[in-house]
Coordinates of C-alpha atoms and ligand atoms in Angstrom, one line a residue:
M235 CA 11.4 9.5 -26.3
K236 CA 11.5 6.2 -28.4
Y237 CA 14.2 4.0 -26.3
L238 CA 12.2 4.7 -23.1
K239 CA 8.8 3.0 -25.4
N240 CA 10.9 -0.3 -26.5
L241 CA 11.8 -0.6 -22.9
I242 CA 8.1 -0.2 -21.4
A243 CA 6.6 -2.4 -23.8
V244 CA 9.1 -5.3 -23.5
V245 CA 8.6 -4.7 -19.8
L246 CA 4.9 -5.6 -20.3
C247 CA 5.8 -8.3 -23.0
V248 CA 7.1 -10.1 -19.7
I249 CA 4.8 -9.2 -17.3
F250 CA 0.8 -10.7 -19.7
F251 CA 3.4 -14.3 -21.0
S252 CA 3.6 -14.2 -16.8
Q253 CA 0.3 -15.1 -15.6
G254 CA 1.0 -18.6 -13.9
V255 CA 4.0 -17.3 -12.2
F256 CA 2.6 -14.5 -11.0
A257 CA -0.1 -15.1 -8.7
S258 CA 3.2 -16.8 -6.7
E259 CA 3.5 -13.8 -4.5
N260 CA 6.7 -13.1 -4.4
I261 CA 9.0 -11.1 -6.3
S262 CA 12.6 -11.8 -5.2
W263 CA 13.6 -13.8 -8.2
L264 CA 13.9 -9.6 -10.0
N265 CA 17.1 -9.6 -7.4
P266 CA 17.1 -6.1 -6.3
E267 CA 19.6 -5.0 -4.6
K268 CA 20.2 -4.4 -1.4
F269 CA 16.2 -3.7 -1.2
S270 CA 15.5 -2.9 2.0
E271 CA 18.0 -0.1 1.7
R272 CA 17.9 1.3 -1.4
Q273 CA 14.1 1.0 -1.8
G274 CA 13.9 5.0 -1.6
Y275 CA 16.7 5.5 -3.4
L276 CA 16.0 7.0 -7.5
I277 CA 16.4 4.1 -9.8
D278 CA 17.2 5.1 -13.6
R279 CA 16.8 3.6 -16.2
G280 CA 20.1 1.2 -16.2
E281 CA 18.7 -0.7 -13.4
L282 CA 15.5 -0.5 -15.3
C283 CA 16.9 -3.0 -17.9
K284 CA 18.1 -5.5 -14.9
Y285 CA 14.3 -5.9 -14.2
L286 CA 13.1 -5.9 -17.8
V287 CA 16.1 -9.0 -18.2
N288 CA 15.7 -10.6 -15.2
T289 CA 11.8 -11.0 -15.2
Y290 CA 12.1 -12.1 -18.6
I291 CA 14.8 -14.8 -18.5
H292 CA 12.3 -15.8 -15.1
I293 CA 9.7 -15.9 -17.1
T294 CA 10.9 -17.7 -20.3
K295 CA 13.3 -19.8 -18.6
T296 CA 16.5 -18.1 -21.3
T297 CA 19.3 -16.1 -21.9
P298 CA 18.7 -13.4 -24.1
S299 CA 21.6 -12.8 -25.8
A300 CA 23.2 -9.3 -25.2
I301 CA 24.0 -6.6 -28.6
E302 CA 27.5 -5.0 -27.5
C303 CA 27.0 -1.2 -26.2
K304 CA 28.9 1.8 -26.7
F305 CA 27.7 3.7 -23.7
T306 CA 30.9 5.5 -21.8
D307 CA 28.8 6.7 -19.0
V308 CA 27.0 2.9 -17.8
D309 CA 27.1 1.2 -14.4
P310 CA 29.2 -1.8 -15.6
S311 CA 27.2 -3.8 -12.8
A312 CA 23.3 -2.4 -15.6
Q313 CA 25.9 -2.8 -18.6
P314 CA 25.0 -6.4 -19.7
Y315 CA 21.1 -5.9 -18.5
I316 CA 21.3 -3.5 -21.3
A317 CA 22.6 -5.2 -24.3
Q318 CA 20.4 -7.3 -23.6
A319 CA 17.8 -5.3 -22.7
N320 CA 19.2 -3.9 -26.9
A321 CA 19.1 -7.4 -28.2
L322 CA 15.3 -8.0 -27.0
G323 CA 14.9 -5.0 -28.4
L324 CA 13.5 -3.3 -24.9
I325 CA 15.6 -0.5 -25.8
N326 CA 16.7 1.0 -28.7
G327 CA 20.1 3.0 -29.4
I328 CA 23.9 1.5 -28.5
S329 CA 25.3 4.6 -27.6
S330 CA 25.6 7.3 -24.9
T331 CA 23.1 10.0 -27.2
Q332 CA 20.9 7.0 -28.2
F333 CA 19.8 5.6 -24.7
S334 CA 21.3 7.5 -21.1
P335 CA 21.1 4.7 -18.8
N336 CA 22.2 7.0 -16.2
E337 CA 19.2 9.0 -16.4
T338 CA 15.8 8.8 -13.7
V339 CA 12.8 7.2 -14.2
T340 CA 9.9 9.3 -13.6
K341 CA 6.0 8.5 -12.8
A342 CA 5.1 9.6 -16.8
D343 CA 7.8 7.6 -17.9
F344 CA 6.8 4.5 -16.6
A345 CA 2.8 4.9 -17.8
V346 CA 4.1 5.2 -20.8
M347 CA 6.3 2.1 -20.5
L348 CA 3.4 -0.3 -19.0
Y349 CA 1.4 0.8 -21.8
Q350 CA 3.5 0.3 -24.8
L351 CA 4.3 -3.4 -23.6
V352 CA 0.5 -3.6 -23.1
K353 CA -0.5 -2.9 -26.7
K354 CA 2.2 -4.5 -27.8
V355 CA 1.6 -7.8 -25.1
Y356 CA -2.7 -7.5 -25.5
P357 CA -3.1 -6.3 -28.6
N358 CA -7.1 -7.0 -28.7
A359 CA -6.7 -6.1 -24.8
N360 CA -9.8 -3.2 -24.0
L361 CA -7.3 -0.2 -22.7
T362 CA -10.2 2.5 -23.0
G363 CA -12.4 3.3 -20.2
G364 CA -10.0 6.1 -18.0
E365 CA -10.8 8.6 -21.4
S366 CA -13.3 10.7 -18.6
I367 CA -10.0 11.3 -15.6
Q368 CA -9.1 14.2 -15.6
F369 CA -5.4 14.8 -13.6
P370 CA -5.6 18.1 -10.9
E371 CA -2.4 18.7 -12.3
D372 CA -0.1 18.5 -15.1
V373 CA 1.5 15.2 -16.2
P374 CA 3.5 15.8 -19.1
S375 CA 1.1 15.7 -22.5
Y376 CA 3.5 12.7 -24.2
A377 CA 1.9 10.1 -20.4
F378 CA -1.7 11.2 -20.6
V379 CA -3.1 9.0 -21.8
P380 CA -0.3 6.3 -20.8
L381 CA -2.0 7.6 -17.3
Q382 CA -5.0 7.6 -17.8
F383 CA -5.0 3.9 -17.8
A384 CA -2.8 3.2 -15.4
F385 CA -4.9 5.5 -13.1
S386 CA -8.6 4.6 -14.6
R387 CA -6.6 0.8 -13.6
G388 CA -4.5 1.3 -9.8
I389 CA -1.9 0.7 -11.6
I390 CA -0.5 3.7 -10.5
T391 CA -2.2 5.9 -7.4
K392 CA -3.3 9.0 -5.5
D393 CA 0.2 9.3 -3.5
A394 CA -0.5 9.9 0.6
N395 CA -0.8 13.9 -0.7
G396 CA -4.2 13.5 -2.8
S397 CA -1.6 13.8 -6.0
L398 CA -1.0 11.8 -8.4
N399 CA 2.4 13.0 -8.6
A400 CA 3.6 12.1 -12.3
N401 CA 6.8 14.0 -12.5
A402 CA 7.9 12.7 -9.6
K403 CA 10.9 10.9 -10.0
L404 CA 10.8 7.1 -9.2
S405 CA 12.1 5.0 -6.3
L406 CA 13.4 1.4 -6.3
G407 CA 9.9 0.9 -4.1
D408 CA 7.7 2.5 -5.9
A409 CA 9.6 0.9 -9.2
I410 CA 8.2 -2.3 -7.6
T411 CA 4.8 -1.6 -5.8
I412 CA 3.2 -0.7 -9.8
L413 CA 5.3 -2.9 -11.7
N414 CA 3.1 -5.7 -8.9
K415 CA 0.0 -3.5 -9.5
A416 CA 0.4 -4.0 -13.3
L417 CA 1.3 -7.8 -12.7
K418 CA -1.9 -7.3 -10.8
A419 CA -4.3 -5.9 -13.3
A420 CA -3.7 -8.3 -15.3
P421 CA -4.8 -9.7 -18.3
D422 CA -7.9 -7.9 -18.1
F423 CA -7.2 -5.0 -16.6
K424 CA -10.9 -3.4 -15.6
V425 CA -10.9 -0.2 -15.0
V426 CA -11.5 0.5 -10.9
F427 CA -11.6 4.2 -11.2
N428 CA -13.3 6.2 -13.6
K429 CA -12.4 9.7 -12.5
F430 CA -9.8 11.5 -10.1
N431 CA -11.5 12.9 -7.5
T432 CA -13.9 10.0 -6.2
K433 CA -14.0 9.3 -2.2
R434 CA -13.6 6.5 -1.0
A435 CA -13.1 5.5 2.8
Y436 CA -11.7 1.8 3.4
L437 CA -13.1 0.6 7.1
T438 CA -10.5 -1.3 9.0
F439 CA -11.2 -3.4 12.4
D440 CA -8.3 -5.0 13.8
D441 CA -7.5 -8.4 15.4
G442 CA -9.1 -11.2 17.2
V443 CA -12.4 -11.4 16.3
S444 CA -15.4 -11.7 19.1
A445 CA -19.2 -11.1 19.7
N446 CA -18.2 -7.4 18.5
T447 CA -17.4 -8.8 14.6
I448 CA -21.3 -9.8 14.6
T449 CA -21.8 -6.7 15.4
I450 CA -19.7 -5.6 12.5
L451 CA -20.7 -8.0 9.8
D452 CA -25.1 -7.2 10.5
T453 CA -24.4 -3.4 9.9
L454 CA -22.1 -3.8 7.1
K455 CA -24.9 -6.3 5.7
K456 CA -26.9 -3.4 6.6
Y457 CA -26.4 -0.9 4.6
N458 CA -24.4 -3.3 2.1
V459 CA -20.6 -2.0 2.2
K460 CA -17.6 -4.2 2.9
A461 CA -14.3 -3.4 5.0
S462 CA -11.4 -5.4 5.5
F463 CA -10.2 -7.6 8.5
F464 CA -7.1 -8.2 10.3
I465 CA -6.7 -10.5 12.3
T466 CA -4.5 -12.3 15.3
G467 CA -4.2 -15.4 16.5
K468 CA -6.6 -18.0 16.0
S469 CA -9.8 -16.6 15.3
D470 CA -13.2 -18.0 15.9
P471 CA -12.9 -20.1 12.1
E472 CA -16.7 -19.3 11.5
I473 CA -16.4 -15.9 11.8
L474 CA -13.6 -15.9 9.7
K475 CA -15.4 -17.4 7.0
R476 CA -18.8 -15.4 7.1
I477 CA -16.0 -12.8 6.9
V478 CA -14.9 -13.8 3.5
Q479 CA -18.4 -15.4 2.2
E480 CA -20.3 -11.8 2.5
G481 CA -17.3 -10.5 0.8
H482 CA -15.1 -8.5 2.6
I483 CA -11.2 -9.4 3.2
I484 CA -9.0 -11.0 5.8
G485 CA -6.1 -9.2 6.3
N486 CA -2.9 -10.4 8.4
H487 CA -2.2 -9.2 11.6
T488 CA 0.2 -12.0 12.8
A489 CA -0.2 -14.8 14.9
S490 CA 0.9 -14.3 18.3
H491 CA 0.0 -9.6 18.0
D492 CA 3.8 -9.5 21.0
Y493 CA 5.9 -7.2 20.2
K494 CA 8.1 -8.5 22.4
Y495 CA 8.4 -11.0 20.3
I496 CA 7.2 -11.3 16.4
Y497 CA 10.2 -7.4 16.6
S498 CA 13.0 -8.9 18.7
S499 CA 14.4 -10.6 15.4
I500 CA 13.3 -11.7 12.1
D501 CA 13.3 -14.6 12.4
N502 CA 10.2 -14.5 14.9
F503 CA 8.3 -12.5 13.3
W504 CA 8.2 -14.9 9.8
A505 CA 8.1 -17.4 11.3
D506 CA 4.5 -15.8 13.3
F507 CA 3.0 -14.0 10.1
N508 CA 3.4 -17.3 8.5
E509 CA 1.8 -19.4 11.0
E510 CA -1.0 -16.7 11.1
Q511 CA -0.8 -17.0 7.2
E512 CA -0.7 -20.5 6.9
Y513 CA -4.1 -20.7 9.8
L514 CA -6.1 -18.6 7.8
K515 CA -5.7 -19.7 4.7
S516 CA -7.1 -22.9 5.6
V517 CA -9.7 -21.9 7.3
T518 CA -10.1 -18.9 4.6
G519 CA -9.1 -20.7 1.1
K520 CA -7.0 -18.5 0.7
A521 CA -3.5 -17.3 1.6
P522 CA -3.5 -13.4 2.4
I523 CA -1.7 -11.1 0.4
F524 CA -2.9 -7.9 2.6
V525 CA -1.1 -7.1 5.7
R526 CA -1.1 -4.9 9.2
F527 CA 1.8 -4.7 11.2
P528 CA 0.8 -4.1 14.6
G529 CA 1.5 -1.4 15.8
G530 CA 1.6 -0.1 12.3
S531 CA 5.0 0.5 10.1
N532 CA 6.9 2.7 11.9
N533 CA 5.7 1.9 15.8
T534 CA 8.5 2.8 17.5
V535 CA 8.7 -0.3 19.8
S536 CA 9.7 -2.3 18.6
T537 CA 13.3 -0.1 18.9
H538 CA 13.2 -1.5 21.9
Y539 CA 14.0 -5.5 21.2
G540 CA 16.8 -4.9 19.5
N541 CA 17.7 -4.1 16.1
K542 CA 17.2 -0.8 15.4
Q543 CA 16.5 -0.6 11.0
I544 CA 14.3 -3.8 12.0
M545 CA 11.0 -2.0 10.4
N546 CA 12.7 -1.1 7.2
T547 CA 13.7 -4.0 6.8
L548 CA 10.6 -5.8 7.1
T549 CA 8.6 -3.9 5.4
A550 CA 10.8 -4.1 2.7
Q551 CA 10.8 -7.7 2.7
M552 CA 6.7 -7.7 2.8
K553 CA 7.7 -5.6 -0.8
E554 CA 10.3 -8.3 -2.2
K555 CA 7.7 -10.9 -1.6
G556 CA 4.9 -9.3 -3.1
Y557 CA 3.0 -8.6 -0.3
L558 CA 0.7 -4.8 0.2
Y559 CA 0.8 -3.8 3.8
V560 CA -1.2 -1.3 4.8
D561 CA -1.0 1.6 7.9
W562 CA -4.3 4.3 8.1
N563 CA -5.1 8.0 7.5
V564 CA -7.5 8.1 9.8
S565 CA -7.8 6.4 13.4
S566 CA -10.9 6.5 15.5
G567 CA -8.8 6.4 18.7
D568 CA -10.7 3.4 19.8
A569 CA -7.1 1.6 21.1
S570 CA -6.7 3.9 23.4
G571 CA -7.2 1.7 26.9
K572 CA -10.1 2.7 28.4
T573 CA -13.6 2.1 25.7
L574 CA -14.3 5.4 24.2
P575 CA -17.4 7.4 23.9
K576 CA -19.6 6.0 20.7
N577 CA -20.1 10.0 19.8
T578 CA -16.4 10.4 20.3
I579 CA -15.6 7.0 18.2
V580 CA -18.1 9.1 15.5
N581 CA -16.2 12.4 15.6
N582 CA -13.0 11.4 15.1
V583 CA -13.9 9.2 12.4
L584 CA -15.6 11.6 10.4
E585 CA -13.4 14.7 11.0
G586 CA -10.4 12.2 10.3
C587 CA -12.0 11.9 6.6
K588 CA -12.9 15.9 5.8
G589 CA -11.1 16.8 3.1
K590 CA -10.1 13.3 2.2
S591 CA -10.0 11.9 -0.9
E592 CA -8.8 7.7 0.2
A593 CA -9.4 7.8 3.3
I594 CA -8.4 4.1 5.7
V595 CA -10.2 4.6 8.8
L596 CA -8.3 2.3 11.6
M597 CA -10.4 0.8 13.9
H598 CA -10.5 -2.4 16.2
Q599 CA -12.2 -5.6 17.2
I600 CA -12.1 -7.4 20.3
S601 CA -14.7 -7.7 23.0
S602 CA -14.0 -5.0 24.8
K603 CA -14.8 -2.5 22.4
T604 CA -18.4 -2.6 22.2
T605 CA -18.5 0.8 21.5
T606 CA -16.5 0.7 18.4
A607 CA -19.5 -1.9 16.1
Q608 CA -22.1 0.5 18.6
A609 CA -20.7 4.2 16.4
L610 CA -20.6 2.2 13.1
P611 CA -23.9 2.8 12.0
E612 CA -23.5 6.2 12.4
I613 CA -19.8 6.2 11.1
I614 CA -21.8 4.4 7.5
E615 CA -24.5 6.9 7.1
G616 CA -22.2 10.3 8.2
L617 CA -18.9 9.3 5.8
Q618 CA -22.1 8.7 2.4
K619 CA -23.1 11.9 3.4
M620 CA -19.5 13.0 2.7
G621 CA -20.0 11.5 -0.5
F622 CA -17.5 9.0 0.7
D623 CA -18.1 5.5 -1.4
I624 CA -16.8 2.5 1.5
V625 CA -15.1 -0.5 -0.5
A626 CA -12.8 -3.5 0.8
L627 CA -9.0 -2.6 0.4
S628 CA -8.5 -3.7 -2.8
D629 CA -4.5 -4.4 -5.1
S630 CA -5.9 -0.5 -7.1
S631 CA -6.9 1.0 -3.6
Y632 CA -4.8 4.0 -2.0
L633 CA -2.4 2.0 1.3
P634 CA -1.4 4.0 3.5
Q635 CA 2.9 3.3 4.4
F636 CA 3.9 4.5 7.2
L637 CA 7.8 3.8 5.9
K638 CA 8.0 4.0 2.3
Ligands
LIG78 ZN1 -3.7 -4.4 16.6

């Protein structure tokens, strides 16, 4: 474990010194090779060294020296990074008996690394507050406290099945996501969960604002709960400002929402996305970090307009750029062409949330969706009766992503 701990410590140092740098919503400097194809690949310790060293270089603008290593089983492309990580004191040992560069890393291992790094970089930071968390699954004892820390800060979150899956191997995409969340939690490391079984519901409203949005906002205010709005087009600036002022979250749902245009090329998508990003920033003063793809990240309509792999590429690019795209695990059904009866929407949502500890509810706010706005009071009351806290999305939220 020693090399592991050291490895982690280095990573964390880098993270903590970098607050200013990380304000930029872009992690492409990590330079993950072929990220769009490889985000699901299991990462090994050798490759992790590369991200640590690149982070170090990015922040300090200095290149570390290298200690010669005598590993027998090292990917040659990882060798220089391992040598540099060694010189930086991130890892121990200079032979394969002491450091196994080809070994995969579990989430629990990564939590240990992060925790050591945090302690090293922020010796005075208060890292307590997660002690009451009990995990329903077996987690390795060496990683128990680090996992309590990472879970309580929203750095490592539950998977879609509601478990931590601490012993699962870490994919490249997971590593980048966790690194991102750790950076966003630093330097305060505020506790966002103090028990494992907190039930949270996230109400999300898509597309352009309308009079329904006003009704929705009035209801949210009455019940004092927060929601998240994924905005399309040049939505009414006064309503957008009210959304932000009342503590809700705004996300980007593209300027045109035109499947044929945005999904016919990567360039089209980003041009359209950036146009909406600029608009939302100009109105609210803040560039959103949350994104919802029109049709969701696993929409199949995009395959009709050219590149069949476009969603894989776009989801990978979202991660590289530091955006958080959010799908859903509960649908109100109100996307259907006709206006659904109010009670159908209420039932769809409450039934869909049954048995979930984290529910992301898909709803719509355009002018034809009158019954969604009307259903909201019963939805809120029903969810609260079921024990859900109704909250806006945050960096620490469980984020369902159809395409990982
Ligand atoms: Zn939409």
